[in-house]
Coordinates of C-alpha atoms in Angstrom, one line a residue:
M883 CA 153.8 152.1 34.9
R884 CA 155.1 155.0 37.0
N885 CA 157.9 157.1 35.5
G886 CA 158.6 154.2 33.2
A887 CA 158.8 151.6 36.1
P888 CA 156.1 149.1 37.0
I889 CA 154.0 149.7 40.1
G890 CA 154.8 147.1 42.8
A891 CA 153.0 145.9 45.9
V892 CA 155.2 147.1 48.7
L893 CA 153.5 149.7 50.9
V894 CA 155.7 152.7 51.9
D895 CA 155.9 154.9 55.0
W896 CA 153.1 157.3 54.3
Q897 CA 150.7 154.5 53.4
M898 CA 151.5 152.8 56.7
E899 CA 151.0 156.1 58.5
E900 CA 147.5 156.2 56.9
M901 CA 146.8 152.7 58.2
V902 CA 147.8 153.8 61.7
R903 CA 145.5 156.9 61.5
E904 CA 142.7 154.7 60.3
G905 CA 143.1 152.3 63.2
R906 CA 144.2 149.4 61.0
I907 CA 147.6 149.2 62.7
T908 CA 147.4 149.6 66.5
G909 CA 149.6 148.8 69.4
G910 CA 152.8 150.1 70.8
I911 CA 153.9 151.9 67.7
R912 CA 156.5 154.7 67.9
R913 CA 156.0 156.3 64.6
K914 CA 159.3 158.2 64.4
D915 CA 161.3 155.1 65.4
D916 CA 159.3 152.2 64.0
I917 CA 158.0 153.3 60.6
Q918 CA 160.8 152.9 58.0
P919 CA 160.6 153.7 54.3
C920 CA 159.3 150.3 53.3
S921 CA 158.7 148.4 56.6
F922 CA 158.0 148.9 60.2
D923 CA 159.2 147.4 63.5
L924 CA 157.1 145.2 65.7
R925 CA 157.8 145.4 69.5
V926 CA 157.7 142.9 72.3
G927 CA 154.4 143.0 74.2
N928 CA 153.4 142.0 77.8
K929 CA 153.4 138.2 77.8
M930 CA 155.8 135.4 77.1
W931 CA 155.9 131.6 77.6
E932 CA 158.5 128.9 77.3
T933 CA 157.5 126.3 74.7
A934 CA 158.4 122.8 73.7
G935 CA 159.8 123.9 70.4
I936 CA 158.7 124.8 66.8
L937 CA 155.4 123.1 65.9
D938 CA 154.0 122.4 62.4
L939 CA 151.5 124.7 60.9
G940 CA 149.7 122.1 58.8
D941 CA 146.2 123.1 60.0
G942 CA 147.1 126.8 60.5
F943 CA 148.5 128.4 63.6
K944 CA 146.1 128.5 66.6
T945 CA 147.2 130.1 69.8
K946 CA 144.8 128.0 71.9
D947 CA 146.3 124.8 70.5
F948 CA 149.8 126.1 70.8
M949 CA 149.3 126.7 74.5
N950 CA 149.1 123.0 75.1
Y951 CA 152.9 123.0 74.5
A952 CA 153.6 126.2 76.4
Y953 CA 154.7 126.5 80.1
N954 CA 156.3 128.9 82.5
A955 CA 154.3 132.1 81.6
Y956 CA 156.0 135.5 82.2
D957 CA 154.1 138.7 82.5
E958 CA 154.8 142.4 81.9
K959 CA 156.7 142.7 85.2
A960 CA 159.3 140.1 84.2
L961 CA 159.8 141.7 80.8
M962 CA 160.0 145.2 82.2
H963 CA 163.1 144.1 84.3
G964 CA 164.6 141.9 81.5
Y965 CA 164.1 138.2 81.4
I966 CA 167.1 135.9 80.6
L967 CA 166.5 133.7 77.6
T968 CA 168.9 130.7 77.4
R969 CA 168.7 127.8 75.0
G970 CA 165.2 126.8 74.0
A971 CA 162.2 128.4 72.4
Y972 CA 160.0 131.2 73.8
F973 CA 156.6 132.3 72.6
V974 CA 156.3 136.1 72.7
Q975 CA 153.2 138.3 72.2
L976 CA 154.1 141.3 70.0
D977 CA 152.5 144.7 70.7
I978 CA 150.7 144.9 67.4
N979 CA 147.2 144.4 66.1
L980 CA 146.5 144.4 62.3
K981 CA 143.3 144.9 60.2
L982 CA 144.4 144.2 56.7
G983 CA 142.3 144.6 53.6
A984 CA 141.3 141.6 51.5
D985 CA 144.1 142.5 49.0
E986 CA 146.7 143.1 51.7
W987 CA 149.1 140.7 53.3
G988 CA 152.5 140.8 55.0
F989 CA 155.9 139.2 55.5
V990 CA 158.1 139.4 58.6
N991 CA 161.8 139.2 58.9
P992 CA 164.1 139.5 61.9
K993 CA 165.7 142.9 62.4
S994 CA 169.5 143.2 61.7
S995 CA 170.0 143.6 65.5
S996 CA 168.5 140.2 66.0
G997 CA 170.2 138.4 63.1
R998 CA 173.6 139.6 64.0
I999 CA 173.5 138.1 67.5
D1000 CA 172.1 134.8 66.1
L1001 CA 168.7 135.4 67.7
H1002 CA 166.2 133.4 65.6
C1003 CA 162.8 135.0 65.4
I1004 CA 159.8 133.4 63.7
A1005 CA 156.5 135.4 63.4
L1006 CA 153.2 133.6 63.8
A1007 CA 149.7 134.9 62.8
E1008 CA 146.5 133.2 63.7
G1009 CA 145.4 130.8 61.0
S1010 CA 148.5 131.1 58.9
T1011 CA 150.0 127.9 57.4
S1012 CA 153.4 129.6 56.8
F1013 CA 155.9 131.0 59.2
N1014 CA 156.6 134.7 59.0
T1015 CA 153.6 135.3 56.7
I1016 CA 150.6 137.5 57.6
P1017 CA 147.6 136.2 55.5
H1018 CA 145.5 138.2 53.1
G1019 CA 142.9 140.2 55.0
Y1020 CA 144.3 139.3 58.4
H1021 CA 142.7 140.8 61.5
G1022 CA 144.4 140.1 64.8
R1023 CA 147.6 140.0 66.8
V1024 CA 151.0 138.8 65.7
S1025 CA 153.3 136.7 67.9
S1026 CA 156.9 135.4 67.6
L1027 CA 158.9 132.5 68.5
V1028 CA 162.3 133.7 69.9
I1029 CA 165.1 131.2 69.9
P1030 CA 168.6 132.2 71.2
Q1031 CA 171.1 130.1 69.3
S1032 CA 174.6 131.4 70.2
I1033 CA 174.2 134.2 72.7
I1034 CA 172.2 134.3 75.9
V1035 CA 170.0 137.5 76.0
A1036 CA 168.0 139.5 78.4
L1037 CA 164.6 140.3 76.7
Y1038 CA 162.6 143.4 77.6
K1039 CA 159.1 144.7 76.9
S1040 CA 159.0 147.1 73.9
V1041 CA 162.2 145.8 72.3
A1042 CA 161.9 145.5 68.5
L1043 CA 163.0 142.1 67.3
V1044 CA 161.3 141.8 63.9
Q1045 CA 160.0 144.0 61.1
L1046 CA 157.0 143.7 58.8
R1047 CA 156.5 144.6 55.2
I1048 CA 152.9 145.0 53.9
F1049 CA 152.0 144.3 50.4
R1050 CA 148.9 145.3 48.4
G1051 CA 148.2 143.7 45.0
E1052 CA 150.8 141.8 42.9
R1053 CA 154.5 142.0 43.6
A1054 CA 156.7 143.2 40.8
F1055 CA 160.2 141.8 40.9
L1056 CA 163.1 143.0 38.7
S1057 CA 164.3 140.7 36.0
N1058 CA 167.9 140.2 34.9
C1059 CA 167.5 142.9 32.3
E1060 CA 165.8 145.3 34.6
L1061 CA 168.6 144.8 37.2
R1062 CA 171.2 145.5 34.6
R1063 CA 169.5 148.6 33.5
L1064 CA 169.0 149.8 37.0
H1065 CA 172.7 149.2 37.7
A1066 CA 173.7 151.1 34.6
S1067 CA 171.5 154.1 35.6
H1068 CA 171.9 154.1 39.4
S1069 CA 175.0 151.9 40.2
L1070 CA 173.6 149.2 42.5
I1071 CA 177.2 148.6 43.8
D1072 CA 179.7 151.3 44.7
N1073 CA 182.7 149.3 43.5
S1074 CA 184.7 150.7 40.5
D1075 CA 186.8 147.5 40.1
I1076 CA 184.1 144.8 39.8
Q1077 CA 180.9 144.1 37.9
P1078 CA 177.8 142.9 39.7
V1079 CA 176.8 139.2 39.5
I1080 CA 173.2 139.0 38.2
E1081 CA 171.6 135.7 37.5
D1082 CA 168.1 134.1 37.8
D1083 CA 166.6 137.5 38.5
H1084 CA 168.7 137.9 41.6
F1085 CA 171.7 140.1 42.5
L1086 CA 174.5 138.0 44.1
I1087 CA 177.1 139.2 46.6
R1088 CA 180.5 137.7 47.5
A1089 CA 182.3 137.2 50.8
N1090 CA 185.0 139.7 51.8
L1091 CA 187.7 138.0 53.9
R1092 CA 190.3 140.7 53.3
D1093 CA 188.6 143.4 55.3
N1094 CA 189.4 144.1 58.9
P1095 CA 188.0 142.2 60.7
S1096 CA 187.7 139.5 58.1
N1097 CA 185.1 137.6 60.1
L1098 CA 183.6 137.4 63.6
V1099 CA 182.5 134.2 65.4
V1100 CA 180.9 133.9 68.8
T1101 CA 183.0 133.4 71.9
G1102 CA 180.5 131.2 73.8
T1103 CA 180.3 133.4 76.8
R1104 CA 177.5 132.8 79.3
R1105 CA 177.1 136.5 80.0
P1106 CA 173.6 137.7 79.0
L1107 CA 173.4 140.5 76.4
K1108 CA 170.9 143.1 77.4
L1109 CA 168.7 143.8 74.4
K1110 CA 167.9 147.4 75.6
A1111 CA 171.6 148.3 75.4
K1112 CA 172.6 150.9 72.8
R1113 CA 176.2 151.2 71.5
S1114 CA 177.6 150.5 75.0
V1115 CA 178.6 146.8 75.1
D1116 CA 182.2 145.6 74.4
P1117 CA 181.8 143.3 71.4
R1118 CA 184.9 141.2 72.4
I1119 CA 182.9 139.7 75.2
Y1120 CA 180.7 138.0 72.6
F1121 CA 182.7 137.8 69.4
R1122 CA 186.3 137.0 68.3
V1123 CA 188.1 137.0 65.0
K1124 CA 188.8 133.5 63.7
E1125 CA 192.1 132.8 62.1
L1126 CA 192.0 132.2 58.3
D1127 CA 193.9 129.3 56.7
S1128 CA 197.1 129.7 54.8
Q1129 CA 195.2 130.6 51.7
G1130 CA 193.0 133.2 53.4
A1131 CA 189.9 131.1 53.7
L1132 CA 187.6 130.6 56.7
W1133 CA 186.7 127.2 58.1
L1134 CA 183.5 126.8 60.0
E1135 CA 182.7 123.8 62.2
P1136 CA 179.3 122.1 62.1
G1137 CA 176.7 124.5 63.6
E1138 CA 179.2 127.3 63.9
F1139 CA 177.9 130.9 63.4
A1140 CA 179.9 133.7 61.8
L1141 CA 179.5 137.3 60.6
I1142 CA 181.0 138.0 57.2
G1143 CA 180.9 141.2 55.2
S1144 CA 180.4 141.6 51.4
I1145 CA 182.8 142.7 48.8
E1146 CA 180.0 144.6 47.1
K1147 CA 179.0 148.0 48.5
I1148 CA 175.3 147.8 48.0
R1149 CA 173.1 150.8 47.0
I1150 CA 169.2 150.7 47.0
P1151 CA 167.8 153.5 44.8
H1152 CA 164.6 155.4 45.5
H1153 CA 161.9 153.5 43.6
V1154 CA 162.8 149.9 44.7
C1155 CA 163.6 147.9 47.8
A1156 CA 165.4 144.6 48.3
E1157 CA 165.3 141.5 50.4
M1158 CA 168.0 138.8 50.9
V1159 CA 166.4 135.5 50.2
P1160 CA 167.4 131.9 51.1
F1161 CA 170.5 130.8 49.4
S1162 CA 170.7 127.7 47.1
D1163 CA 172.5 124.7 48.4
R1164 CA 174.3 124.7 45.1
Q1165 CA 176.6 127.4 46.6
G1166 CA 177.4 125.5 49.8
E1167 CA 176.1 123.7 52.9
F1168 CA 175.5 126.9 54.9
R1169 CA 172.6 129.2 55.8
S1170 CA 173.3 132.9 55.3
H1171 CA 171.4 135.8 56.6
Y1172 CA 168.5 135.5 59.0
A1173 CA 167.7 139.2 58.5
G1174 CA 166.7 140.3 55.1
F1175 CA 164.9 143.6 54.5
F1176 CA 166.8 146.5 52.8
D1177 CA 164.8 149.7 52.4
R1178 CA 165.0 152.4 49.9
G1179 CA 168.1 154.6 50.3
F1180 CA 170.3 152.0 51.9
G1181 CA 173.8 153.0 50.7
Y1182 CA 172.3 155.5 48.4
G1183 CA 170.8 158.4 50.2
R1184 CA 168.0 160.6 48.8
N1185 CA 169.7 161.4 45.5
G1186 CA 172.5 159.0 45.2
E1187 CA 174.9 161.0 47.3
A1188 CA 175.7 158.4 50.0
P1189 CA 178.5 155.8 49.6
G1190 CA 177.5 152.2 49.2
N1191 CA 177.2 150.0 52.2
T1192 CA 178.7 146.6 53.1
V1193 CA 176.2 143.9 53.6
V1194 CA 176.8 141.8 56.7
C1195 CA 175.8 138.2 56.3
E1196 CA 174.9 135.9 59.2
V1197 CA 176.3 132.5 58.2
R1198 CA 175.9 129.1 59.8
N1199 CA 177.5 125.8 58.8
Q1200 CA 174.5 123.4 58.3
A1201 CA 176.7 120.5 57.3
S1202 CA 177.8 117.6 59.5
V1203 CA 181.5 118.3 58.6
P1204 CA 183.6 121.5 58.5
I1205 CA 183.0 123.8 55.5
R1206 CA 185.5 126.2 53.9
I1207 CA 184.5 129.7 52.8
A1208 CA 186.9 131.5 50.4
H1209 CA 187.3 135.2 49.7
G1210 CA 185.1 136.1 46.8
Q1211 CA 182.8 133.1 47.2
L1212 CA 179.2 133.7 46.4
I1213 CA 177.5 134.0 49.8
A1214 CA 174.1 135.7 49.5
R1215 CA 171.5 136.9 47.0
F1216 CA 169.2 139.8 46.7
R1217 CA 165.7 140.0 45.1
F1218 CA 164.8 143.6 44.1
E1219 CA 161.2 144.7 43.7
Y1220 CA 159.3 147.9 42.8
L1221 CA 157.5 150.0 45.4
Q1222 CA 153.8 151.1 45.0
Y1223 CA 154.8 154.7 45.5
E1224 CA 157.9 156.7 46.4
P1225 CA 158.4 156.9 50.2
D1226 CA 158.7 160.2 52.0
L1227 CA 161.5 158.8 54.2
V1228 CA 165.0 157.7 53.2
Y1229 CA 166.9 155.0 55.1
G1230 CA 169.3 156.6 57.5
E1231 CA 168.2 160.2 56.9
G1232 CA 166.8 162.6 59.5
G1233 CA 164.6 160.8 62.0
Q1234 CA 165.4 157.6 60.3
V1235 CA 169.0 157.5 61.6
S1236 CA 170.1 153.9 61.6
H1237 CA 172.9 152.1 63.3
Y1238 CA 173.6 150.5 59.9
A1239 CA 173.2 153.5 57.6
R1240 CA 176.9 154.0 57.2
Q1241 CA 178.6 150.6 57.1
S1242 CA 180.9 151.3 54.1
S1243 CA 183.7 149.0 55.4
G1244 CA 184.2 146.2 57.8
I1245 CA 181.6 144.4 59.8
A1246 CA 178.9 146.6 61.4
L1247 CA 177.8 144.9 64.6
A1248 CA 174.4 144.9 66.1
K1249 CA 173.3 148.2 67.7
F1250 CA 174.0 147.0 71.2
F1251 CA 177.8 147.2 70.7
V1252 CA 180.4 149.8 70.4
P1253 CA 182.3 149.5 67.1
W1254 CA 184.9 146.8 66.6
T1255 CA 188.4 148.2 66.9
A1256 CA 190.3 146.2 64.4
P1257 CA 193.9 146.6 65.6
S1258 CA 193.2 145.2 69.1
A1259 CA 190.6 142.6 68.1
P1260 CA 191.6 139.1 69.4
A1261 CA 192.4 136.4 66.9
E1262 CA 192.3 132.6 67.3
L1263 CA 195.7 131.1 67.9

C-alpha cells in the first residue's frame, strides 16, 4: 500500500526516463514530446510495405513470415515527403527498440489523433500472439499495421500514431467500491447535476447529443490529410454535422463513423490512470473508441484545479442495419488502475501541453485541425 492505496503496475514518466538512460528504450525518442505521465509515443520509422491484410497470430507474429504477404516497399525517402495511404493495410516499422525485463510487458493503443480520424493502428511485436501486446521480457522492434478507414492520409516519417504503456508486476484495478470512494474524495466527473454510473468495476459515460456540435461524421472527401499538419486544417473538409431525428437522436448507417462527446466531464486524479475498454454488445451494435489511454491529470491538473474534460468517442456502426444513438445513452466505459508511483509530469502541464488538455465542451478534433466553429458548421439537410 502507498498512502492507503495499492501499488499498481503502470510505469510512470521518470521510470521510463530511467529505461531510456539505461538503453532499454532506444530509437527516435523525443523525451520532452513523447514521454507522458503514464505512457509514451511511438514514432514512424524508415520503412513501410503494403500488405494483403490482417493476418492471424496463432503461432506468434514473425516478420519474415509476414513479408510473404507484403509488397510495394517504401523507404525513408518516400516517408520523408509524405506517402499517400488510401484504403488497404500498410505495415510500418516504428522507430523504437525495447529491452524489457522478465516482469515487464506493454500494451499499445492508437493516439487520439489517430482515432479521431478513423485511422486504425494495430501494433505487432515479434513472437506475440496478441495484437497491441508487447510480451513479458520482450527484446526487439515494434511495428504497426496502419489502416485508413474513412479519411485518406499522407504519412510521414517520425509521426507518432500509437502510444505504449509499460507494466511491471501485477496490475491493480479499482473496484466499484474504490471507484465510488475515489469519486467522493476527488470528483471523477465535473458535473454537479448528475451522479457517475459505476458498475462491474467500470466507470461508464453517456452520449451528449445536446452540445454544439452534437456529432461529427466524415464527408468522404478524397483530399489527403497531411499527418504532419498542426492546428492548420479546416475540419469542414473532412467532417460535417449530421442532422438528428425529431427526438434528438443520431442515426448511423452500416459502417458509418462518427465523433460523439460525453455528458460526463472526466477527471483523472494523481495516483491513477484510466483506459477506455471495448464496449459490451449489450449496449448496442457499435464499436466506440479506438484510442483509449487517459493519463494522470486529464481534466484534473496537478492539485484538482483544472476543469473536467469531455471524452470524445470514435463510434462505428457494426450492424448490417442503421442504429439509433440517443442522448444520454451509455456509450463507453473506463477501467481505472493504480500507478506504481506518482509521476513527475501532469497531463497538459508545462512541457506536456496537449491538444486535448482543455476540452471541457464540444468535440475536440484531432490536432491537425483548427477548432470547429459551431455557428457556421454545415448540417445535413
